[in-house]
Structure formats: C-alpha cells, structure tokens
XYZ file of C-alpha atoms in Angstrom:
616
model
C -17.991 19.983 -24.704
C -17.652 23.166 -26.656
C -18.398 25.437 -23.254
C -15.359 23.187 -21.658
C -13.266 24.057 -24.963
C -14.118 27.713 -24.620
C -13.155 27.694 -20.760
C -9.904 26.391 -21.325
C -9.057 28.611 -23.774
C -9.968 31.846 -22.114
C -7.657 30.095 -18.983
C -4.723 29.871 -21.310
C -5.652 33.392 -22.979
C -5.449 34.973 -19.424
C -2.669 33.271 -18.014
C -0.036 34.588 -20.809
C -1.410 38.151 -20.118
C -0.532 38.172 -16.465
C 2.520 37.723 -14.767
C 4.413 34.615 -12.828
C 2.889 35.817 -9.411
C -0.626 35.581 -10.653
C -0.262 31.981 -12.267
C 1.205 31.038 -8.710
C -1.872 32.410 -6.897
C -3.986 30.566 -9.161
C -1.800 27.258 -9.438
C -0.732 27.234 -5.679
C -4.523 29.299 -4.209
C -1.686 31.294 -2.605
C 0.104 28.184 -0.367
C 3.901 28.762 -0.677
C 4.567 25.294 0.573
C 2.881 23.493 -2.171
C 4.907 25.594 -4.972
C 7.796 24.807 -3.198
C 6.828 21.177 -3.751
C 5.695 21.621 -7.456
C 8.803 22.740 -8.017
C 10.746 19.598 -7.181
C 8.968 17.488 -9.135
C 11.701 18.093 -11.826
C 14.272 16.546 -9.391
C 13.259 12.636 -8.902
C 12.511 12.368 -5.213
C 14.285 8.991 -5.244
C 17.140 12.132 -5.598
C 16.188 14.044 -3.108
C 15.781 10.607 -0.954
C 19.491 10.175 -0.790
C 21.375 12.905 0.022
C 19.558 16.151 -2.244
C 17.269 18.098 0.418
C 18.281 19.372 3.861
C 16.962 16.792 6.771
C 14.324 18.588 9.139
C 16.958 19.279 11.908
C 15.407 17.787 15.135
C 16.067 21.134 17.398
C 17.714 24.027 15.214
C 20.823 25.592 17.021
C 20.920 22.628 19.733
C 24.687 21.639 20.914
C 25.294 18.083 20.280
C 25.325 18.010 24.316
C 22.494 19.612 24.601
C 20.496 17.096 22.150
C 22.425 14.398 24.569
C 20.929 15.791 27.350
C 17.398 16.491 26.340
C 17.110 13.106 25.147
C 18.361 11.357 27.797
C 15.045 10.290 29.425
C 13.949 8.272 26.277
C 17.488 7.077 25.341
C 18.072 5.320 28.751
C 14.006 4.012 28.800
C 15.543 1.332 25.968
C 12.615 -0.693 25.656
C 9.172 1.007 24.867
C 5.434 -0.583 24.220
C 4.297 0.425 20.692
C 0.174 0.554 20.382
C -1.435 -0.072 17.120
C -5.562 -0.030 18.150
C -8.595 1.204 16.505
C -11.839 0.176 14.913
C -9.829 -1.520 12.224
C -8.141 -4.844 11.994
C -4.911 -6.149 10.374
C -5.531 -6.478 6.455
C -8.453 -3.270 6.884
C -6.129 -0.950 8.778
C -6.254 2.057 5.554
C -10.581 2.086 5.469
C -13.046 2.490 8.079
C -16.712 2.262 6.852
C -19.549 3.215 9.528
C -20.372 0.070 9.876
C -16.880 -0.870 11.118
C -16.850 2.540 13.802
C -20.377 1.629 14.851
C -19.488 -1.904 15.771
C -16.222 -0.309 18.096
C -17.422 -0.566 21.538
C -14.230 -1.676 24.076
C -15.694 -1.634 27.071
C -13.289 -3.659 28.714
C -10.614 -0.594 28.202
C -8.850 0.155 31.205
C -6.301 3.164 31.252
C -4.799 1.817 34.209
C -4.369 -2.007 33.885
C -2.790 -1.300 30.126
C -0.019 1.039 32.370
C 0.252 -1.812 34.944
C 0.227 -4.322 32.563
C 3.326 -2.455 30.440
C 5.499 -1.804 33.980
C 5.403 -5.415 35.120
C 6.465 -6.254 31.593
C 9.220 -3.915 31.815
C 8.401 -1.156 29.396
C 9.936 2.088 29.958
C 7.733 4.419 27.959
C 4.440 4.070 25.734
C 3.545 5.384 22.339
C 0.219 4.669 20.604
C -1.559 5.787 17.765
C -3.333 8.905 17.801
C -4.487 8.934 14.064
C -3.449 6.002 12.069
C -3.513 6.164 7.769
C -7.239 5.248 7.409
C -7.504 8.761 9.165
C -9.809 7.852 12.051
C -9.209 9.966 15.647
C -8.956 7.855 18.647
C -8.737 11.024 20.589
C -11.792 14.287 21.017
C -10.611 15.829 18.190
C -12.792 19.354 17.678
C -11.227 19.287 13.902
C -13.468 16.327 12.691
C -16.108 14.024 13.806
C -14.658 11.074 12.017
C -13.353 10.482 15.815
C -13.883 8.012 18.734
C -16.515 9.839 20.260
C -18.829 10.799 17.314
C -18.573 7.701 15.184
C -18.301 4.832 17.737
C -21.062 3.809 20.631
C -17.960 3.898 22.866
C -17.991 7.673 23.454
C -15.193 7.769 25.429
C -11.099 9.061 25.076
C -8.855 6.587 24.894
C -5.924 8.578 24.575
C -6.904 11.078 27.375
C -7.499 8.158 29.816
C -4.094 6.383 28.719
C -2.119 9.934 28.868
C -3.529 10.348 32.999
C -2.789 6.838 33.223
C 0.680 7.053 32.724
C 1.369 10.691 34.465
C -0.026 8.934 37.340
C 2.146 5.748 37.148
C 5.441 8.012 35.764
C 5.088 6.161 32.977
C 6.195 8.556 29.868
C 3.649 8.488 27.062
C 3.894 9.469 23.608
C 1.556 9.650 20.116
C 2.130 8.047 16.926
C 0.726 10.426 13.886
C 0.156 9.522 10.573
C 0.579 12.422 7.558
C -0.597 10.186 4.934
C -4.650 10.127 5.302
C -7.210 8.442 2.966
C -10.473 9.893 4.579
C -9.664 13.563 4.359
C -11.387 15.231 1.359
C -8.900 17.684 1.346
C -5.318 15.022 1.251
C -3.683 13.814 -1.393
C -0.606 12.124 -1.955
C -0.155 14.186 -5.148
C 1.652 17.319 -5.858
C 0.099 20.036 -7.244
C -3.349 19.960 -5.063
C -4.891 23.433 -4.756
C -6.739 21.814 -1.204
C -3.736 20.294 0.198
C -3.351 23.576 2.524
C -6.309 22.691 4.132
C -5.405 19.483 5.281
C -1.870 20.774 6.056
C -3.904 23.272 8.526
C -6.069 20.245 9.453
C -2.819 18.473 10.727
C -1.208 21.400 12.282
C -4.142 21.994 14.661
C -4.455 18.222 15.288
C -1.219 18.042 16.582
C -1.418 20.742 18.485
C -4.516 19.479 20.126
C -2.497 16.865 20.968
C 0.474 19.151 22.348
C -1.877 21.068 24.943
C -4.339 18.053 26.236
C -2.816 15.603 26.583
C -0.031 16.480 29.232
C 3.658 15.655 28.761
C 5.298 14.141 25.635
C 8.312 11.789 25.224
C 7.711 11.283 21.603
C 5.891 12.175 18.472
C 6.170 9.624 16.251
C 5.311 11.055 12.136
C 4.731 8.260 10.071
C 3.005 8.025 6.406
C 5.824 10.654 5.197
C 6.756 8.698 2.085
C 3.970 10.693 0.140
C 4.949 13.240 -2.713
C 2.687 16.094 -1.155
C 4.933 15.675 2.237
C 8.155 18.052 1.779
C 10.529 18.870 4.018
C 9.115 23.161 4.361
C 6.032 21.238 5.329
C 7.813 18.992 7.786
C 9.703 21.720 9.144
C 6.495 23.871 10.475
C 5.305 20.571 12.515
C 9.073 20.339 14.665
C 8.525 24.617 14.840
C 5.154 23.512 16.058
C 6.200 20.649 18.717
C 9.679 22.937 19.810
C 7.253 26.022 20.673
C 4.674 23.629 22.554
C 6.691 21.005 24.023
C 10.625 21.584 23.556
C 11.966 18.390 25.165
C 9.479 16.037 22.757
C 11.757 13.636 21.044
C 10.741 13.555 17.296
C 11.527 10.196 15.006
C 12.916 11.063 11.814
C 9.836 10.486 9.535
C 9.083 13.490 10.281
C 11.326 14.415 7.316
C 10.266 13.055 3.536
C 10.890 9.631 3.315
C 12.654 9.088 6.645
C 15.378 10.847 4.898
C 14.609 13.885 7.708
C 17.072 13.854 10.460
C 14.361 14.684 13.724
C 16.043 13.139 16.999
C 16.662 9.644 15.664
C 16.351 7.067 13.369
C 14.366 4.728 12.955
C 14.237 1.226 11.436
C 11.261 -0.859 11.056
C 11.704 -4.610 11.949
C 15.299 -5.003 12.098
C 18.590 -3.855 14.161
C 21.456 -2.849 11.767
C 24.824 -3.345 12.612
C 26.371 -0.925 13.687
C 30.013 -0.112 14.100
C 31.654 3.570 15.293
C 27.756 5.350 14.661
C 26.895 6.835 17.764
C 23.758 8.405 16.309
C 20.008 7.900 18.600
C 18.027 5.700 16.799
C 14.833 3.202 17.832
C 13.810 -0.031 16.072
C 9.964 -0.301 15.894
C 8.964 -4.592 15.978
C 5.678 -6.466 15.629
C 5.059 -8.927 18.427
C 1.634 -10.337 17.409
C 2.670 -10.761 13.861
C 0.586 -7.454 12.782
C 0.401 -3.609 13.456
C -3.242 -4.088 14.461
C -4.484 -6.892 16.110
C -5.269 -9.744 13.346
C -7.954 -11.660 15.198
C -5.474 -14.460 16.098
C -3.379 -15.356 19.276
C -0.341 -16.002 17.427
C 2.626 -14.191 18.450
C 6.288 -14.537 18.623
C 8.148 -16.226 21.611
C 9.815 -14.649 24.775
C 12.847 -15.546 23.438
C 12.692 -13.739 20.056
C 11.395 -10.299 22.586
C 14.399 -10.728 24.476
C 17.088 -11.076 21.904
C 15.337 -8.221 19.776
C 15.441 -6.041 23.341
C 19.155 -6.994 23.619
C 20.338 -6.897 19.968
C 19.175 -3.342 19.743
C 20.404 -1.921 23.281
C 24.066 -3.715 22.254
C 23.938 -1.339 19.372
C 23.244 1.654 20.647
C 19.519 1.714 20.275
C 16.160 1.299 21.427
C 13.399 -1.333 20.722
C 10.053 -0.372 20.128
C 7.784 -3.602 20.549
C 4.393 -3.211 19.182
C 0.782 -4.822 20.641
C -2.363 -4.845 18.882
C -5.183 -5.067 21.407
C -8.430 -6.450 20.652
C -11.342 -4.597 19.934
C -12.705 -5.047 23.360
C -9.419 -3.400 24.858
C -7.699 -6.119 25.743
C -4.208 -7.241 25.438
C -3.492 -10.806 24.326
C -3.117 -12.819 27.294
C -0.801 -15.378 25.369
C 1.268 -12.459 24.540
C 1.212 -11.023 28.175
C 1.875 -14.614 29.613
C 4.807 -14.135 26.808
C 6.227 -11.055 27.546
C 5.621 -11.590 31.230
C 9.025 -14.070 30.797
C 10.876 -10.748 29.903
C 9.718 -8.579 32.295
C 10.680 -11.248 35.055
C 14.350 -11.463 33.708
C 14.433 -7.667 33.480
C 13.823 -7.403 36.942
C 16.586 -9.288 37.771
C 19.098 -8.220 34.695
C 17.626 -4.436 34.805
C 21.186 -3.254 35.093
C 22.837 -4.635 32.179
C 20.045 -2.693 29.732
C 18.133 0.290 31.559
C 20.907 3.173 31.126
C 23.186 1.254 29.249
C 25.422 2.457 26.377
C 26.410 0.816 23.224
C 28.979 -2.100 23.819
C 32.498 -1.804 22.329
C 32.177 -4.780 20.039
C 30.731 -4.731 16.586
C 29.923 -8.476 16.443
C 29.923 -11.277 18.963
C 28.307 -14.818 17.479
C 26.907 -15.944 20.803
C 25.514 -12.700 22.517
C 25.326 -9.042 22.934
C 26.900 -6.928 25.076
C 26.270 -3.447 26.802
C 28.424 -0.748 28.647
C 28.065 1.435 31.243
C 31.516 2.931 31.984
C 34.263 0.546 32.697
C 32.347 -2.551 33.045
C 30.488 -4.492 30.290
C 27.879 -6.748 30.075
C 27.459 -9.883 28.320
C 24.051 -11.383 27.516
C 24.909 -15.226 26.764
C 22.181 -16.557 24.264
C 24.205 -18.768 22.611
C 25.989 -20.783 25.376
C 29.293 -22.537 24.923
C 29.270 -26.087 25.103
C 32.972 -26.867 26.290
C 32.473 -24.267 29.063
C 34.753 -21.276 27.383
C 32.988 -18.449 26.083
C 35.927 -16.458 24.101
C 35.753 -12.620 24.172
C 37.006 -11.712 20.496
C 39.461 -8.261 20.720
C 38.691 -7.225 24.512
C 42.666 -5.700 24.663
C 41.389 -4.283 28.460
C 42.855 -5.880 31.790
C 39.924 -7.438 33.760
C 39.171 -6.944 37.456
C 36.467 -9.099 38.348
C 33.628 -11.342 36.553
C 30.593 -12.501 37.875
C 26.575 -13.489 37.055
C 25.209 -10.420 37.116
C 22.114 -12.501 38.664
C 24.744 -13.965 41.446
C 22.973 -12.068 44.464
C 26.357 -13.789 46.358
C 28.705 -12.079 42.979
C 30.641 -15.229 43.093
C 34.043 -14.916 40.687
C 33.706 -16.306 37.496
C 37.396 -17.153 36.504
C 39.295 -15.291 33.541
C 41.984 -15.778 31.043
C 43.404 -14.037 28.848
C 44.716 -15.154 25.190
C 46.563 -12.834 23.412
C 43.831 -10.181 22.455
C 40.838 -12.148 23.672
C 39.139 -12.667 27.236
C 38.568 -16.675 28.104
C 35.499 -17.032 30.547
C 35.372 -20.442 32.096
C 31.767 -20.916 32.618
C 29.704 -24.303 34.086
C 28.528 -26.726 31.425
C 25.274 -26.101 31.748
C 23.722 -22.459 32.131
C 22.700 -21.681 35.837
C 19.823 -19.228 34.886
C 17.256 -19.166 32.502
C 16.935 -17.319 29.151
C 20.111 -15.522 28.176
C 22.782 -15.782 30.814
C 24.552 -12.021 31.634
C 28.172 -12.092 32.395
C 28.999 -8.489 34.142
C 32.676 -7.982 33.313
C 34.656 -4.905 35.239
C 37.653 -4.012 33.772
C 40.606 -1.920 35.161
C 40.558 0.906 32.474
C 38.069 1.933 29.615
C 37.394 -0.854 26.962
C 39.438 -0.743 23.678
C 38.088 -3.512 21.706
C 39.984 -4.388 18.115
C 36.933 -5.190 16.145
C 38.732 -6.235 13.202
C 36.754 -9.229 11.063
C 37.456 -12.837 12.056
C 36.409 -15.838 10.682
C 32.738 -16.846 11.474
C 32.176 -19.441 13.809
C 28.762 -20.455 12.722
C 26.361 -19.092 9.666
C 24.096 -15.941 9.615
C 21.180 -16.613 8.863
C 19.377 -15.264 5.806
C 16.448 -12.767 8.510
C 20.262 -11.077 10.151
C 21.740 -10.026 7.210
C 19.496 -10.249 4.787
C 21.368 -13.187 3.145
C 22.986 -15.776 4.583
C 26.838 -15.708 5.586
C 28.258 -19.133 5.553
C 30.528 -20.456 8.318
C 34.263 -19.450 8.101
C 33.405 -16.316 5.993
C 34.335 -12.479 6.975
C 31.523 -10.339 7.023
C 32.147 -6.296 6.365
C 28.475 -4.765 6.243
C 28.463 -1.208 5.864
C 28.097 -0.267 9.691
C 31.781 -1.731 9.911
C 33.404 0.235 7.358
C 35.662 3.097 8.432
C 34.581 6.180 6.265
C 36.649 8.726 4.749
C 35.411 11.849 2.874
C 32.593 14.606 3.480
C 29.344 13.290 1.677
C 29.449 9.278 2.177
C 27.519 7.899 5.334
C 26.247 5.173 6.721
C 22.380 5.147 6.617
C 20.750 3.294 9.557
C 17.783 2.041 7.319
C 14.153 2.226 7.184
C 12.790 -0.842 6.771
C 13.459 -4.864 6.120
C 14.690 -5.921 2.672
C 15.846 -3.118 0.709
C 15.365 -0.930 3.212
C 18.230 -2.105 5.234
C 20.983 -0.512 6.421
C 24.103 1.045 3.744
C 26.527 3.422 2.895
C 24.822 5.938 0.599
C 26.123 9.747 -0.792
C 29.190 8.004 -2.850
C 29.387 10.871 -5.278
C 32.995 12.494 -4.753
C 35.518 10.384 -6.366
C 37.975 10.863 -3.303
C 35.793 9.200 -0.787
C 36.856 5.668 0.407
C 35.599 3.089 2.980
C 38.042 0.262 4.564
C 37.432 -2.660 6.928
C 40.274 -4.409 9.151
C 40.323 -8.215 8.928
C 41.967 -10.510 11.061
C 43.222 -14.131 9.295
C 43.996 -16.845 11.616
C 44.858 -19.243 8.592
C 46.182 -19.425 5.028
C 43.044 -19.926 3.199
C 41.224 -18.834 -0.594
C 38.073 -16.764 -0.984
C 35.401 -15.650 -3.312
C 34.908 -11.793 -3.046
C 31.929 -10.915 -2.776
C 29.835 -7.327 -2.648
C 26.246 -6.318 -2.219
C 24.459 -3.513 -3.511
C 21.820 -1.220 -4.900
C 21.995 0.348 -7.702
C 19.217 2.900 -9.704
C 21.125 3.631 -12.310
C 24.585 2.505 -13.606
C 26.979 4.100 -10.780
C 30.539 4.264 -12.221
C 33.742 1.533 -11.297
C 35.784 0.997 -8.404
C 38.521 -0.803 -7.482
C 38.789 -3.089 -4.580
C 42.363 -3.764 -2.760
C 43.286 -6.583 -0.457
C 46.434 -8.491 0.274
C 48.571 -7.037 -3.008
C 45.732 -7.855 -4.766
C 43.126 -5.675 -6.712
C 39.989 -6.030 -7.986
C 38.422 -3.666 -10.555
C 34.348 -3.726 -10.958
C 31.962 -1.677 -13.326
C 28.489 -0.814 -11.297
C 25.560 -1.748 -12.913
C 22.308 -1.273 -12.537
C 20.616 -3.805 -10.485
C 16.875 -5.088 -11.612
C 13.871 -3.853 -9.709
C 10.106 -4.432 -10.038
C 9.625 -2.857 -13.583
C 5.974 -2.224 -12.334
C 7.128 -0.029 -9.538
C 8.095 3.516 -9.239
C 11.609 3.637 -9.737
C 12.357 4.237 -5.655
C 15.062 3.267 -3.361
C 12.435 1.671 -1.367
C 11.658 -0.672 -3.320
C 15.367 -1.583 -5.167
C 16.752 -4.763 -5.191
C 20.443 -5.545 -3.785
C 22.305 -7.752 -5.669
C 25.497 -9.810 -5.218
C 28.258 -10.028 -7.034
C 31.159 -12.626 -7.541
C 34.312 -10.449 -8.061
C 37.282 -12.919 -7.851
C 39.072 -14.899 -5.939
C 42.026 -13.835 -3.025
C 44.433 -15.500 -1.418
C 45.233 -14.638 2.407
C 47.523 -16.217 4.953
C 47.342 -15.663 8.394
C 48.158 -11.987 9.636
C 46.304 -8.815 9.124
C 44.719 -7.092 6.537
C 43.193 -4.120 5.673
C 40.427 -3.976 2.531
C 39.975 -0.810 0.647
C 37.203 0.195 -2.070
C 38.051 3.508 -4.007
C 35.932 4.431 -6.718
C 38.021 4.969 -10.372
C 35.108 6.963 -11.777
C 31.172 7.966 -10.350
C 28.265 8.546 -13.296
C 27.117 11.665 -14.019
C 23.647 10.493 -14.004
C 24.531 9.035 -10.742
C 25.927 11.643 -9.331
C 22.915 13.970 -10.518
C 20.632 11.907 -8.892
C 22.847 12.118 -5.861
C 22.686 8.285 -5.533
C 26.420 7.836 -6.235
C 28.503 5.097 -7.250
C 26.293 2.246 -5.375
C 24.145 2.108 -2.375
C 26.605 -0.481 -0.506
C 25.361 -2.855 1.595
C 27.852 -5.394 2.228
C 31.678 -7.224 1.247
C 31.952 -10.435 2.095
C 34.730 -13.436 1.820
C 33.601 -16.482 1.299
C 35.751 -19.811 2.330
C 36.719 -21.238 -1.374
C-alpha cells in the first residue's frame, strides 16, 4: 500500500516537471487518435451524435455524379441477402467459449448452392459477416487464431469459398465488420486506453486482409461503431484504407460514430422511413428468421411480409437488406427458402418494376407502392380495391397506356381521370397472385402533388411507430419541406427511437411546412411528436389563421440509461384544437426561441418526428 502511495506520488511529482507533450506520450503511448478522442469527452457524444463532428465523407472530392455513378451497381441490385453465421447462436452471439468453436463443424457448407440458392430467390448481391462483436474470424485471418480454421474442427474458409462462389456466378459479394470486439485483449469501448492502438492496427490489417483476398467488393458494411473509443479520425483511416484498396467499395454509414458518419448511405435497421423530396442512397437491413443468427427454430416471417418490405423500401428510394441465419451445419432454413422461394418466383415475372428502378413520385399511397423508371410508373397493388377503382392520389400527368405488368398479351387496363387523381378500373377480384403491379406510361415526366389527404384506413402502430387513426393527416418528418442551412431530415438508425426525424434545429430562422389537402369542413386535435434531451426552447405552429404556441420540454427516458439519443423516448403532445373546411392549407412550425443548452449540445429545439391531425 505504501509502495503504491509512493508510486503515485513520484507520477504526479514528474508529470508537473515536464511539459504537455510528455504527459501526452505517456497518457496517449504516443497514438494521436486516442488524444483526439480524450479530448471530446468534454463534449457529450449524444452532442457530437447530432450534428457536432464532421461525417466520414464516403469518397473525399467525389462529384455528386460521380458518387451516382460509382454506386450504381449496388443501388440498382435493390434487394440483397444479409448473412449472420458463426459458431454462435441467437441470445450467445457477443461470447464464444472453446467449447462452443470446437463443437462448429458445417460440413454440409456449400459455397455454391448458398449462391444458387440466393439467385433463384432473387437476390442481387450478398453480404455476410466476416467478424461479428463476439470477435471470432470466419475467414484465415494471419492476425489471430481465434479464427475458423484454428479454433473449429471445420478447418476450412467460409468466406474464401463464398467470395469464388459468387465471382463465378456474377453474384457481387460483400463483408460485414464489426469495430466493437469483446475477445480482443487489447479493445475497449472506453476512452482513454493506452492499448487501444493495437487493436486499431489489429483492425486495419484485418480489413485489409479482407481487401486483397478476397476478390471484388460491393460493400463493407462497419457495424459496432456506437462505442466511445470509435471516433470519426479513427473512422476516417478505414474509408483511406478501402478507397486506396478497392475505390468503387460502397461503405454504409456506420462507418462514422454512431451512424452519424455519412459513408455512401444510410442505413436503417428494421424499418423503411418515409421519405419525401430525400434523394439520398440508403439500405434497410431486416431479420427474416426472427434473429441475426440463427435461433434454433424454423420460425420465420411470411412471403408476404418479404415482399412488401422489398417493395416499401425500393418505392422510397432504397434498398432492402434481408438477413438469414443458417444453421450450424450450413444450411439455410428450408421453411424460409420454401418462403422466399414465393418472392423470387414473382420477381421473375415483376423484375422490371424493382431491379433498376427509381424512387416513385408519391410520398404515400394506402394500398401500395410504387416505382419509376423514367416516364412510366409502377404500381404494386397489396391492398386491392374492393369496388374495382384503385384511385391514384395527385398523379397531375396525362396517361398513355395501363396494363398488368404480368399481362404477357399487355391488355389495356382502362383510365380516368378526376380532377388531380388517376381512376384505374380494375376486375373484382385480383388476376395474379401476391401484390398485383399496374405499369402506368404517361405522356410526360410525373408531377405528383403530394399534399396530405385524409387517411382512408389506420396506420398501424409497427409503420409509424404509433398508430394514425382513420380520417387523420399524417406529416412525418420525411414530408416536411425544409428551409434553412443546419436542419435535416435524418433517415434513422434503428426501430423505436431510432426512427426517422428532423434533427440540427438550432438557428432560430429555420422552418419546416407540410401542404394539406381538406376535402371537408371538419375539427382536429393537433398533435406533435418528439424527442427531446433537454428542454429545447418554444415554437409556434400556424394553420388555417390559426396559431399555436408550445414550450419544448424535456421528454422522460430510462433514468438508468446513458443519457443518448438512442435510447430517448418520443412523446406526443395534444396542442389544441383547429378548425378546417375544405380547400388547401399549408402548416408552418417556426421556432420563437432555441435553448442555449440545446443549442450547445447541438440537439436543437426538438428532434421532430411527426404532426398529426386527428378527426375531433
């Protein structure tokens, strides 16, 4: 005790003797990057989550036509198989004893029938995990032997065999990577780590490993980046890395702390959001079997729920994702195949309303989805219409012809038009199975008038993330037009309060609107959603003659978590009642005054996620 006593105090004797450059080489053991990241500590990285550090910039100096065509490839591909497999199963996927790597042995693995299996389901690309967060190789990785051929009796590559596999079948492959890592000796999720450099190297030649030998890349896919010892100088050395190695790799944003690093896309986990004007790549990431890593059961979703997910996404602008967990014999489910098989089969035959496709011109349609590619659009029918008119909300666009797009004879479907909308007389009962697709060719680009209508039917709670009852208007934050520098929409990170919202609200002169369309007198309760850290500021809300004035405050989380934008809680709140007859309407929030606290924290006046008007 007294030796310890004296050794400290000879530390704090030497360290006021020497300068600030010898403390940092004793503090940092001369690593650059982790003083950079001591040094932020002071600033809460819920802070630097919104809006406070620079995004890693997927491809410094790249046009946005160049980024357009670079990731062309993977944006057209649309629908992508997602691997989660290792020694681990769902509910053990962050340890991996010996005994658990001893008892991997999938000898039914086959490179080839997983490729074959993926095509005739109609994936367009593959990405599996190279090195999930328990740390554990599934490649030859010289770096460690806690890897696939020196811990497990199957003594084979995985990844090498699946990477041939798919340059022989033109099937583009990718890597999933995980920074966060509980094996290494040398990680931490802490700050402040004089070993952290090591594992930093450790990563850096791991990747790279996986750069050289394992042939082409469509996508390296960073996850685990929500750690404190993860920084964006760090990220930035791994996109230097993959630009130098492989330039046309496209790189998710969690490469980038907290998914708040820009990369090539974004990317959502479990959900589409709904998106308006963004034009921005991003990919939704979904579990099929109910689990990352297979679970030991053969439950799964429905074909159904693959196809609307596949749909939903590609109407949006976006890709989807869909994750498998093979068995620990190598095997895909064969419930989920027989599943998914359903997809691939109407992809074969609907292929051209989603391979290639652009983002359709309408922000919200109740009974579908829709897709683009120039002047004609393409309606996938889930919901069908049971008096035989499916109405077209806002297509202002002269039609030439209409037709099932599965109509090998393109028979004419008839059209009318009403007012703004597009009438499509359509049979009682659906001629095809699974979601009908209407292909629609119009005489001139679409112009669509997205302004809100009246719901039809409810949203249900697993859309929104609260349910929208029938007759409402819905304005979620993808909707809103945006005016001023430093607000954007955010596409989201995860379910809950991860969802999408409109986050950097601290200038006072930035303002959001949404156009609303009222086919009949009616009263509503005003409603708004949000997240809040800390207590924002006021704003006022104006609609109809009518204003609203509200005070932010700060909205409840788990008092036992880390104060975190991750984990906040959105709240609604009741602001009034207005009055609207029929006619148009625009609604307008302005702030009257943003926190300084707020503002410091560079969360703003709220983190918005939704208005909505409720029938009274």
């Amino acid at each position: 005790m007294i030796k310890s006593i004296k050794n400290i105090i000879i530390f704090l004797i030497t360290i006021s003797c020497v300068g600030q450059e010898t403390i940092d080489a004793l503090l940092y053991q001369g690593d650059p990057l982790e003083k950079s990241a001591f040094l932020k500590k002071e600033n809460p990285w819920f802070a630097r989550y919104q809006v406070g550090e620079s995004p890693v910039v997927g491809f410094p100096g790249e046009t946005k036509n160049e980024k357009k065509q670079r990731m062309q490839k993977w944006v057209d591909a649309k629908y992508g198989l997602f691997i989660h497999w290792g020694p681990q199963r769902a509910g053990g996927e962050y340890e991996i004893s010996s005994e658990v790597s001893n008892a991997f042995n999938p000898v039914d693995f086959n490179a080839k029938e997983w490729v074959s299996i993926a095509k005739r389901l109609g994936f367009k690309y593959i990405v599996i995990t190279a090195k999930h967060h328990a740390g554990f190789s599934m490649f030859d990785s010289k770096l460690t032997d806690f890897n696939i051929i020196e811990k497990t009796p199957f003594k084979r590559d995985p990844i090498k065999e699946l990477a041939i596999a798919c340059t022989e079948e033109n099937m583009p492959f990718g890597v999933y990577y995980s920074v966060w890592d509980i094996h290494h000796p040398d990680y931490t999720k802490n700050i402040g780590s004089k070993n952290y450099v090591k594992y930093h190297e450790f990563m850096l030649g791991q990747v790279k490993e996986l750069l050289t030998n394992y042939g082409p890349m469509i996508s390296v896919w960073f996850d685990g980046e929500w750690v404190n010892s993860w920084t964006v100088e760090r990220a930035t050395e791994f996109r230097d890395l993959i630009r130098a190695v492989q330039p046309n790799t496209v790189i998710a944003n969690r490469i980038g702390q907290r998914r708040r690093g820009e990369g090539d896309h974004h990317s959502p986990e479990n959900f589409s959001p709904y998106i308006g004007a963004q034009s921005e790549p991003w990919e939704t990431c979904a579990k099929f079997d109910g689990s990352w890593f297979y679970n030991g059961t053969n439950k799964s979703e429905s074909a159904d729920w693959a196809l609307y997910n596949l749909c939903y996404a590609t109407s949006r602008g976006g890709n989807f994702l869909m994750n498998l967990g093979p068995t620990p014999e190598g095997k895909f489910l064969e419930t989920s195949v027989e599943k998914l098989e359903k997809v691939g089969n109407w992809l074969q035959i609907n292929r051209e309303s989603i391979y290639g496709s652009d983002k359709g011109p309408h922000y919200l349609l109740e009974w579908g989805t829709c897709t683009q590619k120039g002047n004609t659009l393409y309606y996938q029918v889930f919901d069908w219409p049971k008096n035989g008119e499916l109405h077209i909300p806002g297509l202002k666009t002269a039609v030439k012809s209409a037709s099932f797009l599965a109509d090998k004879a393109h028979k004419s479907i008839t059209t009318n038009r009403e007012g703004n909308d597009v009438v499509v007389k359509l049979p009682i009962i659906p001629p095809y199975k699974m979601a009908n697709v209407i292909k629609i060719e119009l005489m001139d680009t679409p112009i669509v008038d997205n302004a809100a209508r009246a719901l039809k039917k409810e949203i249900k709670k697993n859309q929104a993330m609260r349910q929208v009852a029938e007759g409402s208007y819905f304005l979620p934050a993808g909707f809103a037009n945006i005016y001023g520098e430093k607000l954007h929409f955010y596409y989201g990170t995860g379910s809950g309060a991860q969802r999408e919202n409109l986050k950097g609200w601290t200038e006072e002169s930035d303002y959001v609107t949404w156009d609303l369309l009222v086919e009949k007198n009616g009263k509503y309760n005003l409603e708004i959603t949000y997240a809040s850290l800390v207590a924002g500021g006021a704003f006022e809300l104006f609609i109809a003659g009518q204003n609203f004035k509200h005070t932010v405050k700060e909205v409840e989380y788990n008092p036992k978590a880390k104060k975190s934008p991750l984990r906040v809680d959105y709240k609604t709140f009741t602001l009034g009642e207005v009055v609207l007859k029929s006619g148009r309407y625009q609604l307008v929030i302005k702030p009257i005054e943003i926190s300084e606290e707020a503002k410091k924290l560079h969360q703003g006046l709220m983190m918005l996620r939704d208005v909505t008007l409720v029938p009274n």
